Tab-separated table of C-alpha atoms in Angstrom:
chain	number	residue	atom	x	y	z
F	1	UNK	CA	-9.445	4.742	9.861
F	2	UNK	CA	-8.623	5.208	6.219
F	3	UNK	CA	-7.550	2.152	4.284
F	4	UNK	CA	-4.943	4.332	2.564
F	5	UNK	CA	-3.227	4.756	5.930
F	6	UNK	CA	-3.532	1.076	6.746
F	7	UNK	CA	-2.422	-0.280	3.414
F	8	UNK	CA	1.137	0.921	3.236
F	9	UNK	CA	1.697	-2.600	2.032
F	10	UNK	CA	4.902	-4.556	1.783
F	11	UNK	CA	5.720	-5.237	-1.846
F	12	UNK	CA	8.578	-7.632	-1.293
F	13	UNK	CA	6.558	-10.609	-0.152
F	14	UNK	CA	6.653	-13.874	-2.069
F	15	UNK	CA	3.483	-15.876	-2.569
F	16	UNK	CA	2.899	-19.575	-2.453
F	17	UNK	CA	3.513	-21.817	-5.454
F	18	UNK	CA	3.036	-25.569	-5.605
F	19	UNK	CA	4.692	-28.271	-7.652
F	20	UNK	CA	1.999	-30.898	-8.066
F	21	UNK	CA	-1.713	-30.676	-7.267
F	22	UNK	CA	-2.750	-34.009	-5.836
F	23	UNK	CA	-6.529	-33.907	-5.616
F	24	UNK	CA	-9.342	-31.988	-7.244
F	25	UNK	CA	-10.563	-28.714	-5.833
F	26	UNK	CA	-14.128	-27.614	-6.472
F	27	UNK	CA	-15.298	-24.057	-7.040
F	28	UNK	CA	-17.142	-24.284	-3.738
F	29	UNK	CA	-13.917	-25.022	-1.878
F	30	UNK	CA	-14.837	-28.568	-0.875
F	31	UNK	CA	-12.102	-31.138	-0.958
F	32	UNK	CA	-11.278	-34.701	-0.157
F	33	UNK	CA	-7.774	-35.522	0.992
F	34	UNK	CA	-6.775	-38.846	2.421
F	35	UNK	CA	-5.015	-38.814	5.757
F	36	UNK	CA	-1.297	-39.651	5.624
F	37	UNK	CA	-0.644	-43.391	5.671
F	38	UNK	CA	2.510	-44.896	7.052
F	39	UNK	CA	2.967	-47.269	4.103
F	40	UNK	CA	3.107	-44.632	1.334
F	41	UNK	CA	6.321	-44.660	-0.675
F	42	UNK	CA	8.558	-41.874	0.602
F	43	UNK	CA	11.567	-42.485	-1.636
F	44	UNK	CA	11.568	-39.000	-3.124
F	45	UNK	CA	13.670	-35.866	-2.698
F	46	UNK	CA	10.951	-34.021	-0.816
F	47	UNK	CA	10.454	-36.638	1.877
F	48	UNK	CA	11.505	-34.381	4.749
F	49	UNK	CA	14.242	-32.451	3.051
F	50	UNK	CA	14.470	-28.737	3.826
F	51	UNK	CA	17.557	-26.975	2.556
F	52	UNK	CA	19.326	-23.985	4.029
F	53	UNK	CA	18.424	-22.086	0.862
F	54	UNK	CA	14.719	-22.767	1.468
F	55	UNK	CA	15.052	-21.577	5.063
F	56	UNK	CA	16.759	-18.407	3.899
F	57	UNK	CA	14.140	-17.743	1.223
F	58	UNK	CA	11.331	-18.205	3.727
F	59	UNK	CA	12.657	-15.587	6.180
F	60	UNK	CA	10.798	-12.622	4.698
F	61	UNK	CA	7.478	-14.459	4.672
F	62	UNK	CA	7.967	-15.715	8.227
F	63	UNK	CA	8.876	-12.250	9.469
F	64	UNK	CA	5.847	-10.759	7.749
F	65	UNK	CA	3.600	-13.513	9.125
F	66	UNK	CA	4.767	-12.980	12.699
F	67	UNK	CA	4.387	-9.202	12.486
F	68	UNK	CA	0.910	-9.373	10.950
F	69	UNK	CA	-0.617	-12.498	12.540
F	70	UNK	CA	0.844	-12.968	16.021
F	71	UNK	CA	-1.209	-10.109	17.458
F	72	UNK	CA	-4.401	-11.965	16.522
F	73	UNK	CA	-3.294	-14.807	18.786
F	74	UNK	CA	-2.383	-12.633	21.742
F	75	UNK	CA	1.303	-13.101	20.941
F	76	UNK	CA	4.108	-10.572	20.719
F	77	UNK	CA	6.582	-11.145	17.845
F	78	UNK	CA	9.265	-9.344	19.847
F	79	UNK	CA	8.844	-11.788	22.746
F	80	UNK	CA	11.532	-14.481	22.522
F	81	UNK	CA	9.448	-16.992	24.473
F	82	UNK	CA	6.601	-16.663	21.983
F	83	UNK	CA	8.948	-16.929	19.023
F	84	UNK	CA	10.884	-19.981	20.170
F	85	UNK	CA	7.713	-21.784	21.229
F	86	UNK	CA	6.034	-21.631	17.815
F	87	UNK	CA	8.655	-20.761	15.212
F	88	UNK	CA	10.242	-24.226	14.794
F	89	UNK	CA	7.023	-25.694	13.352
F	90	UNK	CA	6.140	-22.532	11.432
F	91	UNK	CA	9.641	-22.198	9.986
F	92	UNK	CA	9.818	-25.857	8.987
F	93	UNK	CA	6.430	-25.656	7.274
F	94	UNK	CA	7.185	-22.484	5.319
F	95	UNK	CA	10.635	-23.725	4.325
F	96	UNK	CA	9.114	-26.996	3.126
F	97	UNK	CA	6.774	-24.986	0.915
F	98	UNK	CA	9.715	-23.037	-0.485
F	99	UNK	CA	11.609	-26.279	-1.115
F	100	UNK	CA	8.778	-27.468	-3.351
F	101	UNK	CA	8.623	-23.993	-4.876
F	102	UNK	CA	12.206	-24.359	-6.122
F	103	UNK	CA	11.299	-27.490	-8.042
F	104	UNK	CA	8.208	-25.860	-9.494
F	105	UNK	CA	10.198	-22.841	-10.695
F	106	UNK	CA	12.634	-25.145	-12.459
F	107	UNK	CA	9.781	-26.924	-14.230
F	108	UNK	CA	8.087	-23.673	-15.207
F	109	UNK	CA	11.286	-22.216	-16.669
F	110	UNK	CA	11.716	-25.355	-18.766
F	111	UNK	CA	8.042	-25.045	-19.819
F	112	UNK	CA	7.394	-28.548	-18.522
F	113	UNK	CA	3.835	-29.615	-17.827
F	114	UNK	CA	2.749	-29.844	-14.215
F	115	UNK	CA	0.490	-32.882	-14.233
F	116	UNK	CA	-2.270	-33.874	-11.850
F	117	UNK	CA	-0.599	-37.032	-10.640
F	118	UNK	CA	-2.623	-40.160	-10.160
F	119	UNK	CA	0.239	-42.450	-9.320
F	120	UNK	CA	2.844	-39.838	-8.416
F	121	UNK	CA	3.874	-39.277	-4.823
F	122	UNK	CA	2.531	-36.191	-3.108
F	123	UNK	CA	5.514	-33.805	-2.664
F	124	UNK	CA	3.884	-32.496	0.513
F	125	UNK	CA	3.348	-35.940	1.978
F	126	UNK	CA	6.356	-35.669	4.276
F	127	UNK	CA	5.098	-32.367	5.681
F	128	UNK	CA	1.622	-33.775	6.233
F	129	UNK	CA	3.009	-36.899	7.899
F	130	UNK	CA	5.196	-34.859	10.245
F	131	UNK	CA	2.323	-32.577	11.248
F	132	UNK	CA	-0.064	-35.516	11.666
F	133	UNK	CA	2.440	-37.264	13.937
F	134	UNK	CA	2.311	-34.181	16.183
F	135	UNK	CA	-1.496	-34.064	16.024
F	136	UNK	CA	-1.327	-30.792	14.091
F	137	UNK	CA	-2.799	-31.855	10.746
F	138	UNK	CA	-6.417	-30.947	9.960
F	139	UNK	CA	-8.781	-31.233	7.008
F	140	UNK	CA	-8.888	-27.471	6.794
F	141	UNK	CA	-5.128	-27.351	6.321
F	142	UNK	CA	-5.536	-29.880	3.530
F	143	UNK	CA	-8.037	-27.555	1.912
F	144	UNK	CA	-5.572	-24.658	1.975
F	145	UNK	CA	-2.916	-26.828	0.340
F	146	UNK	CA	-5.418	-27.727	-2.357
F	147	UNK	CA	-6.135	-24.054	-2.980
F	148	UNK	CA	-2.424	-23.535	-3.445
F	149	UNK	CA	-2.357	-26.427	-5.900
F	150	UNK	CA	-5.299	-24.911	-7.728
F	151	UNK	CA	-3.394	-21.628	-7.918
F	152	UNK	CA	-0.605	-23.485	-9.663
F	153	UNK	CA	-2.909	-24.876	-12.331
F	154	UNK	CA	-4.515	-21.483	-12.904
F	155	UNK	CA	-1.107	-19.812	-13.099
F	156	UNK	CA	0.156	-22.375	-15.576
F	157	UNK	CA	-2.954	-22.020	-17.748
F	158	UNK	CA	-2.857	-18.228	-17.716
F	159	UNK	CA	0.876	-17.873	-18.337
F	160	UNK	CA	0.830	-20.318	-21.237
F	161	UNK	CA	-2.222	-18.851	-22.945
F	162	UNK	CA	-1.727	-17.437	-26.414
F	163	UNK	CA	-3.079	-14.176	-27.885
F	164	UNK	CA	-6.246	-15.914	-29.084
F	165	UNK	CA	-6.858	-17.898	-25.898
F	166	UNK	CA	-9.606	-16.713	-23.610
F	167	UNK	CA	-8.793	-16.021	-19.970
F	168	UNK	CA	-11.336	-15.800	-17.188
F	169	UNK	CA	-11.133	-12.784	-14.891
F	170	UNK	CA	-12.801	-14.909	-12.231
F	171	UNK	CA	-10.038	-17.515	-12.517
F	172	UNK	CA	-7.387	-14.803	-12.274
F	173	UNK	CA	-9.009	-13.321	-9.177
F	174	UNK	CA	-9.259	-16.747	-7.585
F	175	UNK	CA	-5.599	-17.395	-8.395
F	176	UNK	CA	-4.610	-14.179	-6.630
F	177	UNK	CA	-6.686	-15.146	-3.595
F	178	UNK	CA	-5.208	-18.668	-3.499
F	179	UNK	CA	-1.644	-17.382	-3.766
F	180	UNK	CA	-1.516	-16.669	-0.015
F	181	UNK	CA	-2.415	-20.239	0.921
F	182	UNK	CA	0.850	-20.586	2.853
F	183	UNK	CA	-0.113	-17.732	5.196
F	184	UNK	CA	-3.498	-19.311	5.844
F	185	UNK	CA	-1.821	-22.669	6.463
F	186	UNK	CA	0.558	-21.086	8.989
F	187	UNK	CA	-2.325	-19.275	10.668
F	188	UNK	CA	-4.285	-22.519	11.040
F	189	UNK	CA	-1.178	-24.182	12.469
F	190	UNK	CA	-0.860	-21.441	15.058
F	191	UNK	CA	-4.470	-21.932	16.151
F	192	UNK	CA	-3.897	-25.689	16.373
F	193	UNK	CA	-0.652	-25.376	18.358
F	194	UNK	CA	-2.356	-23.019	20.796
F	195	UNK	CA	-5.339	-25.346	21.195
F	196	UNK	CA	-7.769	-22.619	20.147
F	197	UNK	CA	-10.722	-22.644	17.770
F	198	UNK	CA	-10.271	-20.568	14.634
F	199	UNK	CA	-11.629	-17.034	14.980
F	200	UNK	CA	-13.432	-16.831	11.650
F	201	UNK	CA	-13.709	-13.047	11.626
F	202	UNK	CA	-9.988	-12.603	12.259
F	203	UNK	CA	-9.209	-15.276	9.672
F	204	UNK	CA	-11.339	-13.535	7.051
F	205	UNK	CA	-9.834	-10.154	7.851
F	206	UNK	CA	-6.311	-11.475	7.406
F	207	UNK	CA	-7.313	-13.138	4.128
F	208	UNK	CA	-8.345	-9.725	2.820
F	209	UNK	CA	-5.187	-8.055	4.086
F	210	UNK	CA	-3.084	-10.715	2.338
F	211	UNK	CA	-5.060	-10.179	-0.856
F	212	UNK	CA	-4.305	-6.462	-0.751
F	213	UNK	CA	-0.617	-7.176	-0.259
F	214	UNK	CA	-0.686	-9.484	-3.276
F	215	UNK	CA	-2.422	-6.766	-5.295
F	216	UNK	CA	0.240	-4.239	-4.294
F	217	UNK	CA	2.939	-6.715	-5.321
F	218	UNK	CA	1.291	-7.288	-8.697
F	219	UNK	CA	1.051	-3.572	-9.418
F	220	UNK	CA	4.681	-3.053	-8.485
F	221	UNK	CA	6.013	-6.134	-10.310
F	222	UNK	CA	3.944	-5.839	-13.508
F	223	UNK	CA	6.834	-5.040	-15.869
F	224	UNK	CA	9.103	-7.675	-14.350
F	225	UNK	CA	6.351	-10.308	-14.493
F	226	UNK	CA	5.701	-9.527	-18.165
F	227	UNK	CA	9.366	-10.164	-18.934
F	228	UNK	CA	9.395	-13.372	-16.867
F	229	UNK	CA	5.974	-14.534	-18.102
F	230	UNK	CA	4.822	-14.823	-14.499
F	231	UNK	CA	1.267	-14.631	-13.269
F	232	UNK	CA	0.151	-11.050	-12.640
F	233	UNK	CA	-3.418	-9.812	-12.290
F	234	UNK	CA	-2.569	-6.639	-14.236
F	235	UNK	CA	-1.598	-8.718	-17.282
F	236	UNK	CA	-4.934	-10.520	-17.171
F	237	UNK	CA	-7.053	-7.375	-16.924
F	238	UNK	CA	-5.220	-5.826	-19.874
F	239	UNK	CA	-5.531	-8.989	-21.958
F	240	UNK	CA	-9.254	-9.393	-21.253
F	241	UNK	CA	-10.390	-5.756	-21.427
F	242	UNK	CA	-7.678	-3.996	-23.413
F	243	UNK	CA	-5.356	-1.152	-22.308
F	244	UNK	CA	-7.940	1.549	-21.556
F	245	UNK	CA	-10.838	-0.413	-20.087
F	246	UNK	CA	-8.461	-2.843	-18.376
F	247	UNK	CA	-6.933	-0.074	-16.273
F	248	UNK	CA	-10.371	1.165	-15.272
F	249	UNK	CA	-11.744	-2.294	-14.414
F	250	UNK	CA	-8.651	-3.160	-12.369
F	251	UNK	CA	-8.907	0.105	-10.418
F	252	UNK	CA	-12.553	-0.704	-9.652
F	253	UNK	CA	-11.607	-4.201	-8.488
F	254	UNK	CA	-8.884	-2.830	-6.194
F	255	UNK	CA	-11.273	-0.245	-4.760
F	256	UNK	CA	-13.841	-2.942	-4.019
F	257	UNK	CA	-11.284	-5.088	-2.166
F	258	UNK	CA	-10.030	-2.058	-0.212
F	259	UNK	CA	-13.610	-1.179	0.773
F	260	UNK	CA	-14.254	-4.714	2.041
F	261	UNK	CA	-10.999	-4.554	3.980
F	262	UNK	CA	-11.848	-1.205	5.560
F	263	UNK	CA	-15.277	-2.453	6.615
F	264	UNK	CA	-13.713	-5.411	8.416
F	265	UNK	CA	-10.955	-3.236	9.867
F	266	UNK	CA	-13.530	-0.972	11.489
F	267	UNK	CA	-15.130	-4.001	13.154
F	268	UNK	CA	-11.898	-5.233	14.745
F	269	UNK	CA	-11.377	-5.032	18.478
F	270	UNK	CA	-9.996	-1.557	19.377
F	271	UNK	CA	-6.565	-2.886	20.373
F	272	UNK	CA	-6.116	-4.785	17.112
F	273	UNK	CA	-7.495	-1.886	15.081
F	274	UNK	CA	-4.824	0.314	16.624
F	275	UNK	CA	-1.934	-2.117	16.266
F	276	UNK	CA	-2.508	-3.561	12.819
F	277	UNK	CA	-1.705	-0.462	10.690
F	278	UNK	CA	1.762	-0.310	12.243
F	279	UNK	CA	2.586	-3.536	10.425
F	280	UNK	CA	2.133	-1.877	7.050
F	281	UNK	CA	3.937	1.292	8.059
F	282	UNK	CA	6.943	-0.727	9.155
F	283	UNK	CA	6.864	-3.037	6.137
F	284	UNK	CA	6.560	-0.359	3.445
F	285	UNK	CA	9.202	-1.145	0.837
F	286	UNK	CA	10.798	0.224	-2.335
F	287	UNK	CA	10.341	3.787	-1.103
F	288	UNK	CA	6.898	4.226	-2.663
F	289	UNK	CA	4.200	6.558	-1.416
F	290	UNK	CA	0.656	5.324	-0.765
F	291	UNK	CA	-0.572	6.834	-4.016
F	292	UNK	CA	2.235	5.165	-5.972
F	293	UNK	CA	1.487	1.770	-4.415
F	294	UNK	CA	-2.079	1.759	-5.750
F	295	UNK	CA	-1.365	3.355	-9.123
F	296	UNK	CA	-2.272	1.019	-11.995
F	297	UNK	CA	0.831	0.721	-14.214
F	298	UNK	CA	0.591	1.649	-17.896
F	299	UNK	CA	-0.058	-1.061	-20.468
F	300	UNK	CA	2.916	-2.996	-21.859
F	301	UNK	CA	2.772	-4.621	-25.287
F	302	UNK	CA	3.719	-8.235	-24.556
F	303	UNK	CA	4.215	-9.292	-28.175
F	304	UNK	CA	8.050	-9.132	-28.114
F	305	UNK	CA	8.177	-11.025	-24.814
F	306	UNK	CA	5.707	-13.659	-26.072
F	307	UNK	CA	7.932	-14.327	-29.079
F	308	UNK	CA	10.917	-14.717	-26.777
F	309	UNK	CA	9.117	-17.201	-24.524
F	310	UNK	CA	7.847	-19.209	-27.514
F	311	UNK	CA	11.379	-19.549	-28.892
F	312	UNK	CA	12.686	-21.148	-25.724
């Protein structure tokens, strides 16, 4: 099956952003995260607070997650019993992430530094404590949260870099991969709630599919992200390689990811290989054709926007 048919990707999905990275994350993905302790200070706004706004903002991501991931757990997103059994925990978790996201956006707009806190309270501590109390917290989930925190630091570094600052393409690619940490966290939660071991092949396949969705979003949102000084992989390729070579190198990167995705798609179980493309057909947004989705946008001179950001 052609990846062009499969990847009629949704371009309205929001990725994960984190307020404060708590622990270090190595390039090999190893991490150390202490288990939640009952005596940690919880006098902070994020203790277990989830607003209606956060719930509303998380709806699109939750819908997309259920449509794309439930089938890999033998679940039907249109089945009310399946939804009501698992959605309370999934919805609370995603909304909690969005609640922290609101605070991060405020800090980023004010150009405030996002520090690696030594003595600060973990803004996700309440979420971890709640999941641990239900025997749902795992070290692997902690690792996904750390990847999301690492995305934040990479995003901050890239977005605040000046014309003379060097940016690593590898860091930008890692940031794009880490941006979907919330989906991986939700997927791990679903395995844990169902009492099943993680299917590593399915998990890796869905990681690639999420990466392609993020790529489609970045291509579509390039101009808007330039104006907002938001992280976008297109901006990085143009800054590192220049307008002409940057477009070519980005197209090669996208093709390589699509090829890896198609190889895994062809190895899926027949039922999943038949069902999964429907997700993208149903979630196609903004009225774009397949060719338009994967078209690398033309270079934008960021100089006027950089001056505007610097003056704030």
